[in-house]
Structures are given as C-alpha cells and as structure tokens.
mmCIF file with all atom_site columns, C-alpha atoms in Angstrom:
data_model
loop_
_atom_site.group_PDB
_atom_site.id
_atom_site.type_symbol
_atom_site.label_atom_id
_atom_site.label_alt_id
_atom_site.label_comp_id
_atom_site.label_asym_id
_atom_site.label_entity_id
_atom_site.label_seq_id
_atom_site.pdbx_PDB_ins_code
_atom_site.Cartn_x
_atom_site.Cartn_y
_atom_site.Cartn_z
_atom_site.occupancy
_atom_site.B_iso_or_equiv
_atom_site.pdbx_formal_charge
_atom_site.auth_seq_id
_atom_site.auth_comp_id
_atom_site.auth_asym_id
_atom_site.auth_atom_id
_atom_site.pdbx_PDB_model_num
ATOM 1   C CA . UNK A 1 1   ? 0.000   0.000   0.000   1.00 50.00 ? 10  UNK A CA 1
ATOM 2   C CA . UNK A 1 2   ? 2.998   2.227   1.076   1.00 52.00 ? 11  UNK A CA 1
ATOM 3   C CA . UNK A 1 3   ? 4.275   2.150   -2.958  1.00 54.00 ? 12  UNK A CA 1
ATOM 4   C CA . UNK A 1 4   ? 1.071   3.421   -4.365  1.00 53.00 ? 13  UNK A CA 1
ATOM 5   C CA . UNK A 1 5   ? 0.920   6.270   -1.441  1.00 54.00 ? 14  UNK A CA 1
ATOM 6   C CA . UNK A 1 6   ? 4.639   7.321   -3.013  1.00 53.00 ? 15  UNK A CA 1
ATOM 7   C CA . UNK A 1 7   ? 3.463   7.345   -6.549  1.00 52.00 ? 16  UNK A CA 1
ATOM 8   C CA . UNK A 1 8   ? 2.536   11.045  -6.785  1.00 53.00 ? 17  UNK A CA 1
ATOM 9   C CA . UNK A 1 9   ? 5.288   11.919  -5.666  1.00 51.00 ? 18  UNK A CA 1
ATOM 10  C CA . UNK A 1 10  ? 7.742   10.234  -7.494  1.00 50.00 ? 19  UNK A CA 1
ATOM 11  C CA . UNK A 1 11  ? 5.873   11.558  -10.887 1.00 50.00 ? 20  UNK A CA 1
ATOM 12  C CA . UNK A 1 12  ? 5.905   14.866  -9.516  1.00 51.00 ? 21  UNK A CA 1
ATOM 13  C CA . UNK A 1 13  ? 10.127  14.268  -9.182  1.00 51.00 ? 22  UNK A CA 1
ATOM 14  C CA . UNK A 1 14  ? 10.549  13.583  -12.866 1.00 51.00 ? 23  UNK A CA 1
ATOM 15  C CA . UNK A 1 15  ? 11.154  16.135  -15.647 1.00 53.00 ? 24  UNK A CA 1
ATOM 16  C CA . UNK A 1 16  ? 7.846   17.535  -17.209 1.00 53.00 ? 25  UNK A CA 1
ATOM 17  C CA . UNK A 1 17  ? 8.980   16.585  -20.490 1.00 52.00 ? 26  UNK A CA 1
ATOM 18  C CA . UNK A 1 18  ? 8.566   12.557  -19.302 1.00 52.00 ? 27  UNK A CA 1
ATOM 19  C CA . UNK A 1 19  ? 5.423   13.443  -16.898 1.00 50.00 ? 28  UNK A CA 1
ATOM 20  C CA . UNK A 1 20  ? 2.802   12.842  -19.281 1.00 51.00 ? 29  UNK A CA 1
ATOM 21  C CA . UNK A 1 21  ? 4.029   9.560   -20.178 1.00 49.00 ? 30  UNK A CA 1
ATOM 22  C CA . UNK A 1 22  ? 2.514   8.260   -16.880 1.00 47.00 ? 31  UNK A CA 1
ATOM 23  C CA . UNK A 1 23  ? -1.012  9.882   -17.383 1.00 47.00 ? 32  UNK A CA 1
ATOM 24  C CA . UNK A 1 24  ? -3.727  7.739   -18.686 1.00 44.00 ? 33  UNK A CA 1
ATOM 25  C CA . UNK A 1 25  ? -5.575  10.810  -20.536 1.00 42.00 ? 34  UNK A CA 1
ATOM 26  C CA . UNK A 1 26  ? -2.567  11.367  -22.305 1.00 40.00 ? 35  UNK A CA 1
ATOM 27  C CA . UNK A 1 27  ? -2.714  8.685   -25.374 1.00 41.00 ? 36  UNK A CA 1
ATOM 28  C CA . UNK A 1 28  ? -6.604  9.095   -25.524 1.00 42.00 ? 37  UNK A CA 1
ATOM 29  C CA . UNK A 1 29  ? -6.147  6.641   -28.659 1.00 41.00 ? 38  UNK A CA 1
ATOM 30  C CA . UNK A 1 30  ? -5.129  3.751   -26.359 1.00 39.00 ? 39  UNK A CA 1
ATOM 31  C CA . UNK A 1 31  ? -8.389  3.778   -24.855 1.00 39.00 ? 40  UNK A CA 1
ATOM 32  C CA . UNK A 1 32  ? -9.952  3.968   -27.905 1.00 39.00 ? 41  UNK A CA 1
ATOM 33  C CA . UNK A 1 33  ? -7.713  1.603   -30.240 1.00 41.00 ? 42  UNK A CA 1
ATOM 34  C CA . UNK A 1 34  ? -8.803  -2.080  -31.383 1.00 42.00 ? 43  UNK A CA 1
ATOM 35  C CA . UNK A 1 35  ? -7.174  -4.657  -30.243 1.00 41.00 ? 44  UNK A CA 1
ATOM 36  C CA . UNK A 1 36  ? -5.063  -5.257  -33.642 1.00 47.00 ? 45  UNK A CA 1
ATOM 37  C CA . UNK A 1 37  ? -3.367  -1.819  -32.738 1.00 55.00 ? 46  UNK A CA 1
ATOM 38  C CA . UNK A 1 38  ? -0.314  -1.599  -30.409 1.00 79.00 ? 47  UNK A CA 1
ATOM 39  C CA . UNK A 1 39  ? 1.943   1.739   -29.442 1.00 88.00 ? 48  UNK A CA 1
ATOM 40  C CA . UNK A 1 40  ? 5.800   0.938   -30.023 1.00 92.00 ? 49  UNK A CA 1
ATOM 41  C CA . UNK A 1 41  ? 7.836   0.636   -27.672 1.00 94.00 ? 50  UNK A CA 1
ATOM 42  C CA . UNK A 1 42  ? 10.170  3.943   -26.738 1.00 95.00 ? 51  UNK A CA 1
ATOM 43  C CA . UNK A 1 43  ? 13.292  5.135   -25.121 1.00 96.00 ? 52  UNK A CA 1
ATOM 44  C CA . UNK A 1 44  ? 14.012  8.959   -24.049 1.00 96.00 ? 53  UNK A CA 1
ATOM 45  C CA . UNK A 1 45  ? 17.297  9.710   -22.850 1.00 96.00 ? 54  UNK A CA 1
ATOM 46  C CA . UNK A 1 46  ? 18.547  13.289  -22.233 1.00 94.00 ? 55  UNK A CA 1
ATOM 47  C CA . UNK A 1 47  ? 22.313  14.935  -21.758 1.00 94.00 ? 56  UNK A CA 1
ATOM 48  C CA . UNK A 1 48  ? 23.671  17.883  -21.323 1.00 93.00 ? 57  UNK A CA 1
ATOM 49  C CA . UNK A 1 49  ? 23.055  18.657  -25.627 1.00 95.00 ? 58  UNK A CA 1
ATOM 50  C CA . UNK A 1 50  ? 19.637  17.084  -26.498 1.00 95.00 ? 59  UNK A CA 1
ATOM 51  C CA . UNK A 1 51  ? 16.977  14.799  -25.980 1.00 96.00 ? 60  UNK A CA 1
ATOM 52  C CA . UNK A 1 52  ? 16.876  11.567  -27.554 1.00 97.00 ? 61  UNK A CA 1
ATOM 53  C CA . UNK A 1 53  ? 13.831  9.500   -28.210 1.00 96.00 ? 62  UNK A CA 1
ATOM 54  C CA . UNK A 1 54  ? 14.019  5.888   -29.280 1.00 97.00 ? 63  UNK A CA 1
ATOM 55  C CA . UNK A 1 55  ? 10.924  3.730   -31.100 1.00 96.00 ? 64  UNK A CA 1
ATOM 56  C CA . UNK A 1 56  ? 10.624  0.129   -31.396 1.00 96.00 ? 65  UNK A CA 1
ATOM 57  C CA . UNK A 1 57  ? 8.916   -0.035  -35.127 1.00 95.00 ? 66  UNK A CA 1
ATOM 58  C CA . UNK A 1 58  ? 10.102  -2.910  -36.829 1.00 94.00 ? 67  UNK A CA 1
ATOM 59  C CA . UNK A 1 59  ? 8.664   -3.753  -40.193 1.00 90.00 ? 68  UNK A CA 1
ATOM 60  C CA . UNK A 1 60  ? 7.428   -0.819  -40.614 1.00 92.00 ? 69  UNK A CA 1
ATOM 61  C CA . UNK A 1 61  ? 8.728   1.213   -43.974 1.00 92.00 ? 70  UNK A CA 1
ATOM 62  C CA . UNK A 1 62  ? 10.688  4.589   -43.349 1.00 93.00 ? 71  UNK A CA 1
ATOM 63  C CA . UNK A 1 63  ? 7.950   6.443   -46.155 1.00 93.00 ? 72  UNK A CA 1
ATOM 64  C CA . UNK A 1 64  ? 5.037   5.185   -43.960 1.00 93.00 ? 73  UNK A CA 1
ATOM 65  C CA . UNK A 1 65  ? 6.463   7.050   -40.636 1.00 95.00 ? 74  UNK A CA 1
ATOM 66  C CA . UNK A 1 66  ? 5.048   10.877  -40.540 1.00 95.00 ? 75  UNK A CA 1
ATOM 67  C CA . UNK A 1 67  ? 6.357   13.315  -37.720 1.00 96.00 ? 76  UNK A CA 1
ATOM 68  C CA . UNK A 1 68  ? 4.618   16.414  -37.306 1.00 95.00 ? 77  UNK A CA 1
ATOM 69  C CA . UNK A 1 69  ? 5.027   19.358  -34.806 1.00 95.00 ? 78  UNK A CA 1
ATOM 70  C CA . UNK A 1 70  ? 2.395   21.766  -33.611 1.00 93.00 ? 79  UNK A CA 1
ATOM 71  C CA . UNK A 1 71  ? 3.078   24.321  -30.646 1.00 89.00 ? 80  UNK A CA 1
ATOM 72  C CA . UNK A 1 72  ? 4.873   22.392  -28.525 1.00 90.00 ? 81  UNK A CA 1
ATOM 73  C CA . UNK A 1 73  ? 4.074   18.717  -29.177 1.00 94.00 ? 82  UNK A CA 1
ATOM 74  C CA . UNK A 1 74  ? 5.953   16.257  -30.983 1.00 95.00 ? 83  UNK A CA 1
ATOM 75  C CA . UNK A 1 75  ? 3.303   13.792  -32.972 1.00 95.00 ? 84  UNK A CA 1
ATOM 76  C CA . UNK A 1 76  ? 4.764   10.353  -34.240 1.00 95.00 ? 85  UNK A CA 1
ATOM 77  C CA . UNK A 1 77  ? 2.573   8.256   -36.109 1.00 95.00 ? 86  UNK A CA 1
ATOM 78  C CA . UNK A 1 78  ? 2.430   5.485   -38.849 1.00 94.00 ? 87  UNK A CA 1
ATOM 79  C CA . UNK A 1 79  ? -1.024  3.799   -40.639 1.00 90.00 ? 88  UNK A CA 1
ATOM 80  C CA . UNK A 1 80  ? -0.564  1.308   -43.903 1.00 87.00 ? 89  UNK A CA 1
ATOM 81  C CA . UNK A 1 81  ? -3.361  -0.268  -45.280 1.00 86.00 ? 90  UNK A CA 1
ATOM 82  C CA . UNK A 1 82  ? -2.581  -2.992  -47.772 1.00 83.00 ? 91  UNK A CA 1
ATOM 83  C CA . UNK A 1 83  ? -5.297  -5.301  -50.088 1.00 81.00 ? 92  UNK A CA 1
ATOM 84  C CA . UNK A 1 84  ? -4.346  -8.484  -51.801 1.00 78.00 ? 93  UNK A CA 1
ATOM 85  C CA . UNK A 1 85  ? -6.639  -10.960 -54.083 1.00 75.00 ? 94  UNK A CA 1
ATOM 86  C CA . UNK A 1 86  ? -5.786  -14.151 -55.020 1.00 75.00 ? 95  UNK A CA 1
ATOM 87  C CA . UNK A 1 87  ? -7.658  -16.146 -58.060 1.00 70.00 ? 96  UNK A CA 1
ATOM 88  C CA . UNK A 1 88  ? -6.666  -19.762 -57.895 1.00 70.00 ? 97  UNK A CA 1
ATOM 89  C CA . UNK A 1 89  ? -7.979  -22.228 -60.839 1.00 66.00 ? 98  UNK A CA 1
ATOM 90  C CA . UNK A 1 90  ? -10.224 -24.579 -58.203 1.00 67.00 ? 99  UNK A CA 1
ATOM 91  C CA . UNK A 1 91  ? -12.577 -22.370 -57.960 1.00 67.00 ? 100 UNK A CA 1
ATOM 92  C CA . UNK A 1 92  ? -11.297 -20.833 -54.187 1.00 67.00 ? 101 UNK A CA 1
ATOM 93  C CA . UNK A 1 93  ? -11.276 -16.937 -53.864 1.00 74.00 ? 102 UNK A CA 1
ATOM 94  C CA . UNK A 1 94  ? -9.586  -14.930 -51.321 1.00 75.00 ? 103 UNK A CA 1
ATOM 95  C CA . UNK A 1 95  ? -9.248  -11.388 -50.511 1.00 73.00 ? 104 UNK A CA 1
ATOM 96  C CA . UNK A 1 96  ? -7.039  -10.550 -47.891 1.00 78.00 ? 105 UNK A CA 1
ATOM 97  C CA . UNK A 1 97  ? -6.522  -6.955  -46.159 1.00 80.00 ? 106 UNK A CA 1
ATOM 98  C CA . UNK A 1 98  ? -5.023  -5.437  -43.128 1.00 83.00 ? 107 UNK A CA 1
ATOM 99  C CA . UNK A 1 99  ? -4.593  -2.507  -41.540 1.00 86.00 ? 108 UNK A CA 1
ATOM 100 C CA . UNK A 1 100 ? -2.297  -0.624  -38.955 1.00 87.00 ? 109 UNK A CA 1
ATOM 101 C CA . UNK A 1 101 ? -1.551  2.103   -37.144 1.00 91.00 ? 110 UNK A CA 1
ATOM 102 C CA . UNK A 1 102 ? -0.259  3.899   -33.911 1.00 93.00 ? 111 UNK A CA 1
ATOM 103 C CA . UNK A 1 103 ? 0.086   7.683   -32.589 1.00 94.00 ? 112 UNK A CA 1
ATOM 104 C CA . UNK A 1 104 ? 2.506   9.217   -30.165 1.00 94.00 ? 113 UNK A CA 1
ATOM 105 C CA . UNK A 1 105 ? 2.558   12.456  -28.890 1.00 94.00 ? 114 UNK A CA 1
ATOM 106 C CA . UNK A 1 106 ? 5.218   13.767  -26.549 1.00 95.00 ? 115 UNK A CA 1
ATOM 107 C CA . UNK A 1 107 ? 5.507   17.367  -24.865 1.00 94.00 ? 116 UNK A CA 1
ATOM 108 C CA . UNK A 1 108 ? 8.491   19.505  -26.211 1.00 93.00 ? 117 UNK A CA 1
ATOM 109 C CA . UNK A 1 109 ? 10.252  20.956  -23.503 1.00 92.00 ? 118 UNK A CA 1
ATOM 110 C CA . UNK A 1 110 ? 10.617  24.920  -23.748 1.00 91.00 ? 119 UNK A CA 1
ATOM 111 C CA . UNK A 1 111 ? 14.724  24.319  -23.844 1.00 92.00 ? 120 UNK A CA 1
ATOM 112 C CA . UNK A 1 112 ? 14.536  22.513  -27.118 1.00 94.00 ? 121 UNK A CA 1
ATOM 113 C CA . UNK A 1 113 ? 15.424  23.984  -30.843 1.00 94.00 ? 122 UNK A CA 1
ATOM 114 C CA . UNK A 1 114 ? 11.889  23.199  -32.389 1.00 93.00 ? 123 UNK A CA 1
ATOM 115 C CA . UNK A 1 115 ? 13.696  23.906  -35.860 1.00 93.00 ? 124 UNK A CA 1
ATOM 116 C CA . UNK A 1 116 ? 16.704  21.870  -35.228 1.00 94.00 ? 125 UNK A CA 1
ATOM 117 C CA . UNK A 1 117 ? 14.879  18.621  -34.246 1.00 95.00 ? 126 UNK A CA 1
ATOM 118 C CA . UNK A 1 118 ? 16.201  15.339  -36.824 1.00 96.00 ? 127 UNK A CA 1
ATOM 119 C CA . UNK A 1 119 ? 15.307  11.859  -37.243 1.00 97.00 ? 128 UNK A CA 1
ATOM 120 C CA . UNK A 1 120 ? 16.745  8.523   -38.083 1.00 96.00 ? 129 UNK A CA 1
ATOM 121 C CA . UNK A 1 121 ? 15.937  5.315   -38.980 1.00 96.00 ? 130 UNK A CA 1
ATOM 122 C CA . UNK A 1 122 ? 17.802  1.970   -39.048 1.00 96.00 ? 131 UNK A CA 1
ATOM 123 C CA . UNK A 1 123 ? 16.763  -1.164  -37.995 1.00 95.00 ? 132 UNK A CA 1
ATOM 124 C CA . UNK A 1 124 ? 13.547  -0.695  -37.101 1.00 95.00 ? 133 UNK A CA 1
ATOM 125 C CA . UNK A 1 125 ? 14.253  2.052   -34.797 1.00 97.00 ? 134 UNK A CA 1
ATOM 126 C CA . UNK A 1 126 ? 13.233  5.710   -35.503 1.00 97.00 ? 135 UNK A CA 1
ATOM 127 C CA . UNK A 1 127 ? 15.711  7.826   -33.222 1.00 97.00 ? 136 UNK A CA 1
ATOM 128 C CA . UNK A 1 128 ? 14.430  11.331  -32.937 1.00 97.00 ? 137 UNK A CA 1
ATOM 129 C CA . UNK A 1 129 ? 16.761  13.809  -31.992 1.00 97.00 ? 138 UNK A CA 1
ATOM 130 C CA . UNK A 1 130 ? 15.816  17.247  -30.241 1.00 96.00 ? 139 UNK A CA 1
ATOM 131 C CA . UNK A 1 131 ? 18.523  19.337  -29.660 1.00 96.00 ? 140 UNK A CA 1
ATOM 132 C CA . UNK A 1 132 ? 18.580  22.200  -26.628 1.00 94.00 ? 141 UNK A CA 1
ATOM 133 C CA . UNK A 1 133 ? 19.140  25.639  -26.397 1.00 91.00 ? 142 UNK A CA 1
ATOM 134 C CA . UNK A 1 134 ? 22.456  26.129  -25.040 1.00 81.00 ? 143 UNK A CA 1
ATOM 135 C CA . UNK A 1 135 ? 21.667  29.408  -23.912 1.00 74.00 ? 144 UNK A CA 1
ATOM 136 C CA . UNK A 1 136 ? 19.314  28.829  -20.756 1.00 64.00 ? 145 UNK A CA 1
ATOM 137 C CA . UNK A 1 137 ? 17.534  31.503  -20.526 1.00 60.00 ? 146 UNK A CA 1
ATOM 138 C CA . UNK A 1 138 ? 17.914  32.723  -17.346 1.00 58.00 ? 147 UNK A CA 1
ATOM 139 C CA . UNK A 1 139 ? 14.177  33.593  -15.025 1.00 61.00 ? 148 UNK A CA 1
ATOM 140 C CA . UNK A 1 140 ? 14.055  36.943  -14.062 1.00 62.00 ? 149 UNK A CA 1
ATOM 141 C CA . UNK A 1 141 ? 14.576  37.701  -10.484 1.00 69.00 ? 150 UNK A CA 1
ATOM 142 C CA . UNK A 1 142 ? 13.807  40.855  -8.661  1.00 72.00 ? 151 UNK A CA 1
ATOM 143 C CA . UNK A 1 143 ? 12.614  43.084  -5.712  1.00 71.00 ? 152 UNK A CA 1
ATOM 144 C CA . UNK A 1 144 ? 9.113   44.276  -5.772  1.00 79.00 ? 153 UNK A CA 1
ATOM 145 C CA . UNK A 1 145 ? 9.191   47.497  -3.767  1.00 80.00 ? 154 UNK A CA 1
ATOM 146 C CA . UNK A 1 146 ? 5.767   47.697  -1.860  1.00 81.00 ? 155 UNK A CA 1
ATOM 147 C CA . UNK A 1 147 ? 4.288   51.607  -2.258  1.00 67.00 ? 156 UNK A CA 1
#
C-alpha cells in the first residue's frame, strides 16, 4: 500500500517533459484503439546537448512514418493499409486486407530547438533527436518594492 501512497510523488520528481508519459488521458487513442493496434515501444534519454527518443517499429517502412510538430508537441505516427486478391484455378477466392496504425505524442520541452529537431531510422528504430538551447535563458529575479 505504502508504494502506491509514493506514486505522486515520485511523478511529480521527474522532468515535465517525461510526466505525461505516466497519465492515462494522455494517449486518448489507447483507450480507444482495437485490439489489432499496439503503441511501439520507446526510449528517451537526455544529456547535457539534447533529448533523444528511441521507437521500437520494426517492419514498418521509413515512407510510412510521418512526424509532425504543432506548438509544442511532438506527434509520431504510422497507418498502412494494404489489399491483396488471389484467383486460384479450383474455384477458391480470397481477398485478404489489413490494416495498422499507432500515434505518439510527446511534450516539447521549452529548452529545445523546435527547428533543429532530426530523425533517423535503421533497424527498425526511428531515433528522434531534439537538440537544446544552449543558452538557458535565465528567469528573471527581482525586488518588488511595496508603495
């Protein structure tokens, strides 16, 4: 019982750029999904220079990958839809189709270089890269006077 008291506050510990990873709301597609859909798996490391995200997608073709970025969320998503038809001389018909898909978003963090962010992918693994300001921009500190 003691580990699910501590669970707030060890999400409240982590970075916000990993916080919404732990929130239900935020895939509402995985509530939503059939059961033929799955979201890869993914990795996010970050040093002193970037962030580095990591997905599992295996089989899936480079051309069929879209990333997209609006304000300051990173969208990764994927859907093929493929139809084949076989006529075989015995009279037996088939029509096969199938269909897949996923959709990640992640939060960008204010430090990172919207226009610098790059992606890879090699064997079955789409590494996104999202480079940071090095300038941090410093808060702005100061004395109210009280009139």
């Amino acid at each position: 019982m003691e580990d699910k008291a501590m669970l707030p506050t060890i999400r409240r510990s982590f970075n916000p750029f990993f916080s919404g990873l732990f929130d239900d709301d935020f895939f509402p597609v995985a509530k939503s999904r059939s059961s033929s859909s799955t979201l890869p798996a993914v990795n996010i490391r970050e040093s002193d220079k970037d962030f580095i995200l990591e997905l599992a997608v295996p089989g899936i073709d480079k051309k069929d990958l879209n990333i997209d970025i609006s304000d300051d969320v990173l969208t990764i998503s994927h859907e093929t839809k493929t139809t084949s038809e076989v006529d075989q001389a015995d009279g037996y018909k088939r029509k096969e189709f199938s269909y897949s898909s996923f959709c990640r978003s992640f939060y960008i963090p204010e430090n990172v270089l919207t226009d610098k962010i790059g992606a890879n992918y090699k064997d079955g693994i789409l590494t996104v890269e999202l480079p940071k300001d090095r300038e941090e921009k410093q808060k702005l500190t100061k004395q109210v006077k009280i009139s």
